Amino acid sequence: MSAPDHAALQVLYSEHNGWLKAWLRARMGNASDAADLAQDTFVRLLTSRDVTQIREPRTYLSAIARALMIDKFRRRALEQAYLEALALRTEPLEISPETRLLIFETLVAVDTLLDGLGERTRQIFLAVQLEGLNYVATAARYGVSVTTVKKHLIRAMTRCLLLTED
Amino acid sequence: MSTALDIQTLEAAAIWYVQLKGTNPCDAERQAWRTWLQASPEHARAWARVEKLHSQWAGLPADVSLTTLAGGRARRREVLKILAVLLAVGGGGWLATETVPYQALMANQRTATGQRRHVRLSDGSQVDLNTDSAMDIVFSGQLRSIRLHRGEILVRTASDVLGRPFVVQTPQGTVRALGTRFTVRCGPGRTDVCVIEQAVELRPLDNPVQVVRLDAGQQSGFNRQQVGPITPAPAGAGAWSQGMLTVVDWRLADFLAELGRYRAGVLRCAPAIADLRLSGAFRIDDTDTVLENLRQSLAVNVRYVTRYWVTVEPA
């Protein structure tokens, strides 16, 4: 980050941080969550575009904050669903708290990877990867050909590879 | 820092992955893959990502993962609708967990052909899923609800501390439990209900003022418009939850159609013997043995074209 960028960011921070925290608090009902997300919003700015080019700082900041809020919400929704899924099991899953957390983090990753794929692609991917169905059984379940199953899987896998770090 | 991998390389890696995972690859295929892998460091990098993802996914327990992903999405869909409005107008405090307006529990439960599953719900009620069935469990602050998409369930309701009604919804309408044990079977265009204990109320979807009460030992069916006649429940209703199919004086064709629900593939009955009659209790977990018993007791021939294509015909 160049020097003018740095200065611009400082100005942005001192002028709008208080406003952003208040904006977030009004929507989240929790001051510490709001402070965390305001911080995250500025961190996101650091790694994004040329700060000096921003014309409408509050519109821009609230757009980032909104996206982060939705991420946080998605994570929370998934966390609730995960706890319920564990509670729903007929036999309890005998796993350590570490494994439990690891599974959850992987599910968050899978959920993010699959977001934006078509419903059918998603279903087929889950049937093969998670249920362990073979291609023929998957094709029969969704009334499509094995070639189509493969096409969906390739689409899903390509997206996953694209979004995965080395 | 290394450069980003291009989409063609990633797609090639994805194609290889899908190809190698699907079949037991032959030597030539494996050799072709190795050649591709060694052709460039980019290929090796893309493949390293494949292996990374694959090992992550391999550690996921299937049922919990599928339920979690489905539940997370269901929750999100509901709340995002509200979210869109509230973000626009700046509503207060909605994101705090306590105030999320949608507290439903949604879980995708599904069985394959020949599979059964016992599910205990958060209120203490129990549901058995029969072969090839799918349901969602949707509990809210006002209602305990099961959406039956396909197949058959046996429900034992528990009394609820919150006093919420318990209903089973099918594409044809709803079945409301009045503290009870009953089965619901969802077929094409029709839902069949059989009450084992206490009573239920049936409400066809397009005719909700027609409420029909079924008591213990009664069965009936309904489509979207109306409830059919009430008849005595057959002996052994719900016995499938114990792995049994109990029939009294059934036509062979009907019996084989029922038995066919529990096995993959095609089970045909030759017309010439369709009207043979039989009674008995049969183990649905081992349909091959059932067919063998039929062969001996009814003097019919059981012809296996393949494991998945069986015809019962005159001996």
Tab-separated table of C-alpha atoms in Angstrom:
chain	number	residue	atom	x	y	z
A	1	MET	CA	0.000	0.000	0.000
A	2	SER	CA	1.414	3.375	-1.007
A	3	ALA	CA	1.758	6.395	1.282
A	4	PRO	CA	-1.230	8.426	0.001
A	5	ASP	CA	-3.388	5.317	0.359
A	6	HIS	CA	-2.292	4.957	3.905
A	7	ALA	CA	-3.114	8.572	4.699
A	8	ALA	CA	-6.474	8.278	2.956
A	9	LEU	CA	-7.319	5.214	4.958
A	10	GLN	CA	-6.492	6.990	8.185
A	11	VAL	CA	-8.813	9.827	7.275
A	12	LEU	CA	-11.516	7.369	6.303
A	13	TYR	CA	-11.131	5.534	9.570
A	14	SER	CA	-11.199	8.554	11.844
A	15	GLU	CA	-14.121	10.142	10.015
A	16	HIS	CA	-16.361	7.119	9.605
A	17	ASN	CA	-15.451	4.450	12.142
A	18	GLY	CA	-17.818	5.825	14.790
A	19	TRP	CA	-20.615	6.131	12.270
A	20	LEU	CA	-20.035	2.598	10.961
A	21	LYS	CA	-20.071	1.098	14.447
A	22	ALA	CA	-23.364	2.841	15.197
A	23	TRP	CA	-24.781	1.682	11.833
A	24	LEU	CA	-23.823	-1.905	12.614
A	25	ARG	CA	-24.987	-1.777	16.218
A	26	ALA	CA	-28.436	-0.646	15.085
A	27	ARG	CA	-28.631	-3.735	12.896
A	28	MET	CA	-26.967	-6.316	15.072
A	29	GLY	CA	-28.225	-5.319	18.512
A	30	ASN	CA	-24.835	-6.060	20.014
A	31	ALA	CA	-22.038	-3.540	20.529
A	32	SER	CA	-19.112	-5.956	20.548
A	33	ASP	CA	-20.256	-7.770	17.383
A	34	ALA	CA	-20.657	-4.349	15.789
A	35	ALA	CA	-17.152	-3.254	16.817
A	36	ASP	CA	-15.665	-6.507	15.448
A	37	LEU	CA	-17.426	-6.157	12.129
A	38	ALA	CA	-16.463	-2.477	11.804
A	39	GLN	CA	-12.855	-3.538	12.291
A	40	ASP	CA	-13.234	-6.308	9.709
A	41	THR	CA	-14.736	-3.805	7.274
A	42	PHE	CA	-11.633	-1.618	7.402
A	43	VAL	CA	-9.362	-4.650	7.123
A	44	ARG	CA	-11.254	-5.578	3.965
A	45	LEU	CA	-10.601	-2.050	2.635
A	46	LEU	CA	-6.855	-2.518	3.155
A	47	THR	CA	-6.786	-5.405	0.751
A	48	SER	CA	-9.244	-4.095	-1.786
A	49	ARG	CA	-9.095	-1.141	-4.124
A	50	ASP	CA	-7.401	2.195	-4.247
A	51	VAL	CA	-8.843	3.967	-1.221
A	52	THR	CA	-8.333	7.426	-2.684
A	53	GLN	CA	-10.811	6.578	-5.455
A	54	ILE	CA	-13.743	6.107	-3.109
A	55	ARG	CA	-16.341	8.804	-3.753
A	56	GLU	CA	-19.094	7.876	-1.336
A	57	PRO	CA	-17.274	6.450	1.693
A	58	ARG	CA	-20.341	5.665	3.785
A	59	THR	CA	-22.161	3.942	0.950
A	60	TYR	CA	-19.048	1.911	0.228
A	61	LEU	CA	-18.353	1.060	3.858
A	62	SER	CA	-21.918	-0.003	4.501
A	63	ALA	CA	-21.859	-2.213	1.392
A	64	ILE	CA	-18.814	-4.068	2.713
A	65	ALA	CA	-20.238	-4.222	6.222
A	66	ARG	CA	-23.486	-5.629	4.836
A	67	ALA	CA	-21.635	-8.410	3.010
A	68	LEU	CA	-19.675	-9.254	6.149
A	69	MET	CA	-22.868	-9.253	8.185
A	70	ILE	CA	-24.441	-11.718	5.790
A	71	ASP	CA	-21.325	-13.932	6.022
A	72	LYS	CA	-21.573	-13.856	9.778
A	73	PHE	CA	-25.243	-14.651	9.579
A	74	ARG	CA	-24.664	-17.571	7.195
A	75	ARG	CA	-22.116	-18.971	9.558
A	76	ARG	CA	-24.479	-18.649	12.467
A	77	ALA	CA	-27.332	-20.285	10.539
A	78	LEU	CA	-25.042	-23.150	9.616
A	79	GLU	CA	-23.826	-23.453	13.184
A	80	GLN	CA	-27.407	-23.757	14.445
A	81	ALA	CA	-28.178	-26.338	11.777
A	82	TYR	CA	-25.045	-28.258	12.731
A	83	LEU	CA	-25.934	-28.395	16.418
A	84	GLU	CA	-29.423	-29.544	15.518
A	85	ALA	CA	-28.098	-32.160	13.125
A	86	LEU	CA	-25.878	-33.548	15.870
A	87	ALA	CA	-28.811	-33.535	18.292
A	88	LEU	CA	-31.048	-35.241	15.735
A	89	ARG	CA	-28.852	-38.292	15.445
A	90	THR	CA	-30.299	-41.513	16.769
A	91	GLU	CA	-26.928	-42.591	18.109
A	92	PRO	CA	-24.691	-39.785	19.323
A	93	LEU	CA	-21.609	-39.149	17.239
A	94	GLU	CA	-18.589	-40.141	19.332
A	95	ILE	CA	-16.135	-37.435	18.386
A	96	SER	CA	-13.814	-35.080	20.183
A	97	PRO	CA	-14.576	-31.343	20.399
A	98	GLU	CA	-11.654	-30.741	18.017
A	99	THR	CA	-13.089	-33.059	15.380
A	100	ARG	CA	-16.487	-31.502	15.901
A	101	LEU	CA	-15.029	-28.078	15.158
A	102	LEU	CA	-12.996	-29.368	12.222
A	103	ILE	CA	-16.108	-30.895	10.674
A	104	PHE	CA	-17.959	-27.640	11.139
A	105	GLU	CA	-15.189	-25.572	9.521
A	106	THR	CA	-15.147	-27.979	6.565
A	107	LEU	CA	-18.925	-27.680	6.248
A	108	VAL	CA	-18.666	-23.892	6.213
A	109	ALA	CA	-16.097	-24.238	3.429
A	110	VAL	CA	-18.288	-26.682	1.478
A	111	ASP	CA	-21.314	-24.437	1.931
A	112	THR	CA	-19.367	-21.467	0.578
A	113	LEU	CA	-17.960	-23.497	-2.320
A	114	LEU	CA	-21.388	-24.742	-3.331
A	115	ASP	CA	-23.046	-21.372	-3.054
A	116	GLY	CA	-23.695	-20.058	-6.508
A	117	LEU	CA	-23.915	-23.474	-8.116
A	118	GLY	CA	-27.250	-24.515	-9.606
A	119	GLU	CA	-29.554	-26.580	-7.423
A	120	ARG	CA	-29.155	-29.734	-9.503
A	121	THR	CA	-25.358	-29.446	-9.597
A	122	ARG	CA	-25.370	-29.039	-5.847
A	123	GLN	CA	-27.629	-32.059	-5.282
A	124	ILE	CA	-25.544	-34.280	-7.523
A	125	PHE	CA	-22.305	-33.134	-5.930
A	126	LEU	CA	-23.621	-33.863	-2.434
A	127	ALA	CA	-25.020	-37.250	-3.467
A	128	VAL	CA	-21.651	-38.351	-4.822
A	129	GLN	CA	-19.253	-36.658	-2.407
A	130	LEU	CA	-21.129	-36.921	0.862
A	131	GLU	CA	-23.595	-39.765	0.467
A	132	GLY	CA	-21.044	-41.782	-1.456
A	133	LEU	CA	-23.501	-42.751	-4.194
A	134	ASN	CA	-21.923	-44.012	-7.414
A	135	TYR	CA	-22.613	-42.268	-10.729
A	136	VAL	CA	-25.144	-44.838	-11.931
A	137	ALA	CA	-27.207	-44.631	-8.730
A	138	THR	CA	-26.982	-40.826	-8.768
A	139	ALA	CA	-28.104	-40.714	-12.388
A	140	ALA	CA	-31.070	-42.962	-11.546
A	141	ARG	CA	-32.092	-40.854	-8.546
A	142	TYR	CA	-32.230	-37.617	-10.524
A	143	GLY	CA	-33.456	-39.154	-13.762
A	144	VAL	CA	-30.451	-38.027	-15.803
A	145	SER	CA	-27.677	-39.813	-17.716
A	146	VAL	CA	-24.303	-40.729	-16.227
A	147	THR	CA	-22.715	-38.263	-18.670
A	148	THR	CA	-24.884	-35.501	-17.218
A	149	VAL	CA	-23.906	-36.512	-13.693
A	150	LYS	CA	-20.252	-36.196	-14.683
A	151	LYS	CA	-20.845	-32.805	-16.281
A	152	HIS	CA	-22.403	-31.500	-13.064
A	153	LEU	CA	-19.560	-32.933	-11.004
A	154	ILE	CA	-16.925	-31.371	-13.242
A	155	ARG	CA	-18.668	-28.011	-12.973
A	156	ALA	CA	-18.819	-28.279	-9.174
A	157	MET	CA	-15.247	-29.492	-8.856
A	158	THR	CA	-13.861	-26.783	-11.136
A	159	ARG	CA	-15.530	-24.154	-8.991
A	160	CYS	CA	-14.189	-25.745	-5.823
A	161	LEU	CA	-10.661	-25.832	-7.248
A	162	LEU	CA	-10.955	-22.220	-8.332
A	163	LEU	CA	-11.885	-21.134	-4.817
A	164	THR	CA	-9.297	-23.264	-3.052
A	165	GLU	CA	-5.880	-21.932	-2.081
A	166	ASP	CA	-2.766	-23.920	-2.901
B	1	MET	CA	3.897	-15.686	-4.524
B	2	SER	CA	2.838	-18.016	-7.289
B	3	THR	CA	0.536	-16.931	-10.056
B	4	ALA	CA	-3.093	-17.934	-10.215
B	5	LEU	CA	-3.908	-21.158	-12.019
B	6	ASP	CA	-5.901	-20.700	-15.174
B	7	ILE	CA	-9.395	-22.073	-15.493
B	8	GLN	CA	-8.489	-24.580	-18.236
B	9	THR	CA	-5.948	-26.268	-15.987
B	10	LEU	CA	-8.415	-26.428	-13.118
B	11	GLU	CA	-11.105	-27.814	-15.357
B	12	ALA	CA	-8.715	-30.460	-16.681
B	13	ALA	CA	-7.926	-31.463	-13.093
B	14	ALA	CA	-11.650	-31.623	-12.325
B	15	ILE	CA	-12.268	-33.839	-15.360
B	16	TRP	CA	-9.519	-36.207	-14.289
B	17	TYR	CA	-10.853	-36.333	-10.784
B	18	VAL	CA	-14.397	-37.130	-11.901
B	19	GLN	CA	-13.124	-39.706	-14.368
B	20	LEU	CA	-10.824	-41.529	-11.944
B	21	LYS	CA	-13.285	-41.446	-9.062
B	22	GLY	CA	-16.165	-42.878	-11.070
B	23	THR	CA	-14.654	-46.044	-12.388
B	24	ASN	CA	-11.886	-48.378	-11.503
B	25	PRO	CA	-9.407	-46.841	-13.930
B	26	CYS	CA	-7.561	-49.147	-16.269
B	27	ASP	CA	-3.764	-48.983	-16.624
B	28	ALA	CA	-3.927	-46.955	-19.814
B	29	GLU	CA	-6.133	-44.395	-18.129
B	30	ARG	CA	-3.868	-44.191	-15.121
B	31	GLN	CA	-0.888	-43.770	-17.415
B	32	ALA	CA	-2.646	-40.968	-19.316
B	33	TRP	CA	-3.381	-39.228	-16.050
B	34	ARG	CA	0.262	-39.532	-14.952
B	35	THR	CA	1.402	-38.070	-18.250
B	36	TRP	CA	-0.952	-35.130	-17.793
B	37	LEU	CA	0.189	-34.651	-14.191
B	38	GLN	CA	3.865	-34.534	-15.162
B	39	ALA	CA	3.322	-32.359	-18.215
B	40	SER	CA	3.572	-29.123	-16.238
B	41	PRO	CA	4.055	-27.889	-12.671
B	42	GLU	CA	0.725	-26.106	-13.021
B	43	HIS	CA	-0.984	-29.459	-13.479
B	44	ALA	CA	0.698	-30.779	-10.358
B	45	ARG	CA	-0.439	-27.702	-8.427
B	46	ALA	CA	-4.023	-28.125	-9.606
B	47	TRP	CA	-3.934	-31.785	-8.641
B	48	ALA	CA	-2.583	-30.937	-5.193
B	49	ARG	CA	-5.747	-28.873	-4.682
B	50	VAL	CA	-7.856	-31.831	-5.747
B	51	GLU	CA	-6.180	-34.006	-3.146
B	52	LYS	CA	-6.507	-31.362	-0.488
B	53	LEU	CA	-10.258	-31.044	-1.053
B	54	HIS	CA	-10.727	-34.760	-1.348
B	55	SER	CA	-9.079	-35.490	1.989
B	56	GLN	CA	-11.128	-32.735	3.662
B	57	TRP	CA	-14.401	-34.116	2.353
B	58	ALA	CA	-13.511	-37.699	3.181
B	59	GLY	CA	-13.617	-36.860	6.891
B	60	LEU	CA	-17.212	-35.607	6.838
B	61	PRO	CA	-19.926	-37.780	8.406
B	62	ALA	CA	-22.569	-38.034	5.675
B	63	ASP	CA	-25.830	-37.714	7.578
B	64	VAL	CA	-24.796	-34.874	9.864
B	65	SER	CA	-23.217	-32.984	6.973
B	66	LEU	CA	-26.208	-33.280	4.662
B	67	THR	CA	-28.616	-32.290	7.435
B	68	THR	CA	-26.441	-29.330	8.391
B	69	LEU	CA	-26.078	-28.017	4.853
B	70	ALA	CA	-29.797	-28.392	4.134
B	71	GLY	CA	-30.721	-26.837	7.478
B	72	GLY	CA	-28.334	-23.923	7.053
B	73	ARG	CA	-29.806	-23.141	3.652
B	74	ALA	CA	-33.391	-23.429	4.818
B	75	ARG	CA	-32.766	-21.058	7.698
B	76	ARG	CA	-30.986	-18.643	5.442
B	77	ARG	CA	-33.684	-18.617	2.792
B	78	GLU	CA	-36.282	-17.707	5.386
B	79	VAL	CA	-34.234	-15.094	7.169
B	80	LEU	CA	-32.747	-13.503	4.064
B	81	LYS	CA	-36.248	-12.512	2.988
B	82	ILE	CA	-36.663	-10.642	6.257
B	83	LEU	CA	-33.070	-9.471	6.101
B	84	ALA	CA	-33.613	-7.786	2.750
B	85	VAL	CA	-36.438	-5.716	4.169
B	86	LEU	CA	-34.730	-4.892	7.440
B	87	LEU	CA	-31.447	-3.909	5.838
B	88	ALA	CA	-33.331	-1.540	3.603
B	89	VAL	CA	-35.229	0.131	6.427
B	90	GLY	CA	-32.641	-0.327	9.166
B	91	GLY	CA	-34.469	-2.505	11.656
B	92	GLY	CA	-32.925	-2.891	15.086
B	93	GLY	CA	-31.354	-5.866	16.747
B	94	TRP	CA	-32.580	-8.615	14.454
B	95	LEU	CA	-29.280	-10.352	14.016
B	96	ALA	CA	-28.849	-11.167	17.695
B	97	THR	CA	-29.522	-14.883	18.053
B	98	GLU	CA	-32.369	-14.394	20.512
B	99	THR	CA	-34.312	-12.230	18.114
B	100	VAL	CA	-33.951	-14.168	14.864
B	101	PRO	CA	-37.636	-14.482	14.041
B	102	TYR	CA	-37.357	-17.835	12.349
B	103	GLN	CA	-36.631	-20.537	14.869
B	104	ALA	CA	-37.620	-23.477	12.743
B	105	LEU	CA	-35.714	-26.663	12.645
B	106	MET	CA	-35.463	-28.090	9.198
B	107	ALA	CA	-33.815	-31.391	8.549
B	108	ASN	CA	-33.650	-33.424	5.430
B	109	GLN	CA	-34.162	-37.100	6.094
B	110	ARG	CA	-34.075	-39.641	3.346
B	111	THR	CA	-33.828	-43.400	2.899
B	112	ALA	CA	-32.722	-45.401	-0.117
B	113	THR	CA	-34.565	-48.426	-1.486
B	114	GLY	CA	-34.438	-51.262	1.023
B	115	GLN	CA	-33.342	-48.927	3.821
B	116	ARG	CA	-35.272	-47.878	6.949
B	117	ARG	CA	-34.433	-45.288	9.561
B	118	HIS	CA	-35.595	-44.413	13.028
B	119	VAL	CA	-35.547	-40.714	13.921
B	120	ARG	CA	-36.152	-39.193	17.342
B	121	LEU	CA	-37.345	-35.590	17.126
B	122	SER	CA	-36.437	-32.800	19.511
B	123	ASP	CA	-39.863	-32.953	21.229
B	124	GLY	CA	-39.539	-36.679	21.960
B	125	SER	CA	-41.762	-37.792	19.067
B	126	GLN	CA	-40.437	-40.646	16.943
B	127	VAL	CA	-40.619	-41.262	13.231
B	128	ASP	CA	-39.695	-44.374	11.273
B	129	LEU	CA	-38.942	-43.866	7.595
B	130	ASN	CA	-39.746	-46.778	5.343
B	131	THR	CA	-37.887	-47.683	2.149
B	132	ASP	CA	-37.264	-44.971	-0.476
B	133	SER	CA	-38.745	-42.108	1.550
B	134	ALA	CA	-37.939	-38.433	2.011
B	135	MET	CA	-39.164	-35.932	4.575
B	136	ASP	CA	-38.288	-32.573	6.095
B	137	ILE	CA	-38.731	-31.912	9.772
B	138	VAL	CA	-39.934	-28.352	10.301
B	139	PHE	CA	-40.486	-27.288	13.895
B	140	SER	CA	-41.409	-23.713	14.696
B	141	GLY	CA	-42.645	-21.948	17.814
B	142	GLN	CA	-46.232	-22.634	16.701
B	143	LEU	CA	-46.168	-25.956	14.924
B	144	ARG	CA	-44.449	-29.321	14.763
B	145	SER	CA	-44.570	-30.308	11.149
B	146	ILE	CA	-43.239	-33.067	8.930
B	147	ARG	CA	-43.227	-32.603	5.178
B	148	LEU	CA	-43.432	-35.999	3.552
B	149	HIS	CA	-42.224	-35.787	-0.033
B	150	ARG	CA	-42.095	-39.450	-0.875
B	151	GLY	CA	-42.560	-42.882	0.637
B	152	GLU	CA	-43.977	-43.833	4.015
B	153	ILE	CA	-43.547	-42.956	7.674
B	154	LEU	CA	-44.748	-44.327	10.995
B	155	VAL	CA	-45.253	-41.565	13.558
B	156	ARG	CA	-45.473	-41.850	17.350
B	157	THR	CA	-46.170	-38.406	18.696
B	158	ALA	CA	-45.118	-37.260	22.142
B	159	SER	CA	-47.046	-34.619	24.041
B	160	ASP	CA	-45.390	-31.258	23.625
B	161	VAL	CA	-44.549	-28.955	26.533
B	162	LEU	CA	-45.339	-25.998	24.290
B	163	GLY	CA	-48.669	-27.511	23.255
B	164	ARG	CA	-47.842	-27.222	19.552
B	165	PRO	CA	-49.991	-29.252	17.139
B	166	PHE	CA	-48.266	-32.060	15.232
B	167	VAL	CA	-49.028	-32.355	11.517
B	168	VAL	CA	-47.770	-34.350	8.550
B	169	GLN	CA	-47.985	-32.436	5.279
B	170	THR	CA	-48.052	-34.215	1.929
B	171	PRO	CA	-48.612	-32.811	-1.569
B	172	GLN	CA	-52.295	-33.782	-1.151
B	173	GLY	CA	-53.020	-32.221	2.217
B	174	THR	CA	-52.394	-32.519	5.936
B	175	VAL	CA	-52.784	-35.172	8.604
B	176	ARG	CA	-53.152	-33.728	12.077
B	177	ALA	CA	-52.242	-36.012	14.967
B	178	LEU	CA	-54.525	-36.136	17.983
B	179	GLY	CA	-51.923	-37.716	20.308
B	180	THR	CA	-51.300	-40.903	18.476
B	181	ARG	CA	-49.526	-43.565	16.393
B	182	PHE	CA	-50.206	-43.739	12.674
B	183	THR	CA	-48.673	-44.319	9.251
B	184	VAL	CA	-48.724	-41.951	6.280
B	185	ARG	CA	-47.876	-43.133	2.799
B	186	CYS	CA	-47.352	-40.649	0.029
B	187	GLY	CA	-47.964	-42.003	-3.469
B	188	PRO	CA	-48.527	-40.340	-6.825
B	189	GLY	CA	-51.566	-38.076	-6.421
B	190	ARG	CA	-52.691	-39.776	-3.255
B	191	THR	CA	-51.916	-40.008	0.453
B	192	ASP	CA	-52.920	-43.077	2.500
B	193	VAL	CA	-53.261	-42.939	6.262
B	194	CYS	CA	-53.689	-45.769	8.718
B	195	VAL	CA	-54.308	-45.137	12.427
B	196	ILE	CA	-52.929	-47.613	14.962
B	197	GLU	CA	-53.665	-45.719	18.188
B	198	GLN	CA	-55.980	-42.808	19.029
B	199	ALA	CA	-57.002	-40.589	16.113
B	200	VAL	CA	-55.987	-38.155	13.361
B	201	GLU	CA	-57.753	-35.555	11.218
B	202	LEU	CA	-57.356	-35.458	7.433
B	203	ARG	CA	-57.566	-32.205	5.470
B	204	PRO	CA	-57.267	-32.271	1.656
B	205	LEU	CA	-55.200	-29.364	0.366
B	206	ASP	CA	-57.786	-27.806	-1.962
B	207	ASN	CA	-60.735	-28.490	0.309
B	208	PRO	CA	-59.607	-27.582	3.813
B	209	VAL	CA	-63.141	-27.376	5.204
B	210	GLN	CA	-63.549	-31.099	4.643
B	211	VAL	CA	-62.073	-32.451	7.862
B	212	VAL	CA	-62.359	-36.214	8.296
B	213	ARG	CA	-61.522	-37.888	11.578
B	214	LEU	CA	-59.943	-41.352	11.528
B	215	ASP	CA	-59.904	-43.445	14.700
B	216	ALA	CA	-57.698	-46.338	15.760
B	217	GLY	CA	-58.052	-49.352	13.468
B	218	GLN	CA	-59.263	-47.265	10.530
B	219	GLN	CA	-57.618	-46.292	7.272
B	220	SER	CA	-58.418	-43.979	4.411
B	221	GLY	CA	-56.824	-42.123	1.530
B	222	PHE	CA	-57.189	-38.661	0.086
B	223	ASN	CA	-56.243	-36.639	-2.948
B	224	ARG	CA	-56.136	-32.839	-3.082
B	225	GLN	CA	-59.906	-32.558	-3.356
B	226	GLN	CA	-61.437	-35.201	-1.115
B	227	VAL	CA	-61.087	-37.978	1.399
B	228	GLY	CA	-62.049	-41.454	0.220
B	229	PRO	CA	-64.119	-44.045	2.097
B	230	ILE	CA	-62.986	-45.176	5.551
B	231	THR	CA	-62.182	-48.891	5.797
B	232	PRO	CA	-60.806	-51.141	8.552
B	233	ALA	CA	-57.021	-50.954	8.851
B	234	PRO	CA	-55.314	-54.166	7.716
B	235	ALA	CA	-53.642	-56.421	10.260
B	236	GLY	CA	-49.952	-55.632	10.627
B	237	ALA	CA	-50.123	-51.973	9.611
B	238	GLY	CA	-46.799	-50.366	10.478
B	239	ALA	CA	-45.150	-53.765	10.922
B	240	TRP	CA	-42.554	-52.664	8.374
B	241	SER	CA	-40.932	-50.604	11.126
B	242	GLN	CA	-40.055	-53.975	12.683
B	243	GLY	CA	-38.845	-55.279	9.327
B	244	MET	CA	-42.010	-57.269	8.610
B	245	LEU	CA	-44.571	-57.246	5.849
B	246	THR	CA	-47.784	-58.890	7.085
B	247	VAL	CA	-50.518	-59.778	4.610
B	248	VAL	CA	-53.819	-61.635	4.814
B	249	ASP	CA	-55.288	-63.062	1.641
B	250	TRP	CA	-53.494	-60.748	-0.772
B	251	ARG	CA	-53.277	-61.172	-4.532
B	252	LEU	CA	-49.782	-62.248	-5.559
B	253	ALA	CA	-49.484	-59.280	-7.942
B	254	ASP	CA	-50.275	-56.830	-5.126
B	255	PHE	CA	-47.901	-58.615	-2.800
B	256	LEU	CA	-45.032	-58.453	-5.313
B	257	ALA	CA	-45.728	-54.777	-5.985
B	258	GLU	CA	-45.428	-54.152	-2.237
B	259	LEU	CA	-42.331	-56.338	-1.904
B	260	GLY	CA	-40.782	-54.518	-4.866
B	261	ARG	CA	-40.638	-51.302	-2.833
B	262	TYR	CA	-37.953	-52.904	-0.704
B	263	ARG	CA	-35.614	-54.014	-3.455
B	264	ALA	CA	-33.701	-52.170	-6.129
B	265	GLY	CA	-34.592	-52.934	-9.731
B	266	VAL	CA	-37.637	-54.531	-11.298
B	267	LEU	CA	-39.835	-57.223	-9.757
B	268	ARG	CA	-42.468	-58.444	-12.243
B	269	CYS	CA	-45.427	-60.748	-11.825
B	270	ALA	CA	-46.625	-62.799	-14.819
B	271	PRO	CA	-50.359	-62.121	-15.455
B	272	ALA	CA	-51.197	-65.844	-15.385
B	273	ILE	CA	-50.444	-66.091	-11.674
B	274	ALA	CA	-51.394	-62.544	-10.622
B	275	ASP	CA	-54.539	-63.738	-8.813
B	276	LEU	CA	-52.945	-66.414	-6.659
B	277	ARG	CA	-53.668	-65.673	-2.995
B	278	LEU	CA	-51.285	-65.656	-0.065
B	279	SER	CA	-51.100	-64.813	3.629
B	280	GLY	CA	-48.175	-64.592	6.029
B	281	ALA	CA	-45.492	-62.485	7.628
B	282	PHE	CA	-42.387	-61.841	5.560
B	283	ARG	CA	-39.006	-60.307	6.341
B	284	ILE	CA	-38.545	-57.298	4.081
B	285	ASP	CA	-34.820	-57.030	4.800
B	286	ASP	CA	-34.167	-60.210	2.853
B	287	THR	CA	-36.380	-60.157	-0.219
B	288	ASP	CA	-34.356	-62.864	-1.968
B	289	THR	CA	-35.335	-65.331	0.753
B	290	VAL	CA	-38.964	-64.211	0.503
B	291	LEU	CA	-38.896	-64.970	-3.225
B	292	GLU	CA	-37.329	-68.349	-2.550
B	293	ASN	CA	-40.118	-69.117	-0.039
B	294	LEU	CA	-42.723	-68.120	-2.625
B	295	ARG	CA	-41.162	-70.461	-5.134
B	296	GLN	CA	-41.546	-73.364	-2.728
B	297	SER	CA	-44.930	-72.572	-1.172
B	298	LEU	CA	-46.812	-71.380	-4.275
B	299	ALA	CA	-45.060	-73.597	-6.800
B	300	VAL	CA	-44.079	-70.662	-9.000
B	301	ASN	CA	-40.844	-70.045	-10.835
B	302	VAL	CA	-38.610	-67.106	-9.863
B	303	ARG	CA	-36.523	-66.139	-12.846
B	304	TYR	CA	-33.496	-63.872	-12.312
B	305	VAL	CA	-32.659	-62.116	-15.560
B	306	THR	CA	-30.163	-60.171	-13.471
B	307	ARG	CA	-30.003	-59.393	-9.772
B	308	TYR	CA	-32.127	-56.318	-10.552
B	309	TRP	CA	-34.591	-57.846	-12.954
B	310	VAL	CA	-36.707	-60.625	-11.529
B	311	THR	CA	-39.847	-62.195	-12.946
B	312	VAL	CA	-42.206	-64.463	-10.995
B	313	GLU	CA	-43.964	-66.772	-13.448
B	314	PRO	CA	-45.840	-70.092	-13.629
B	315	ALA	CA	-43.601	-73.071	-12.868
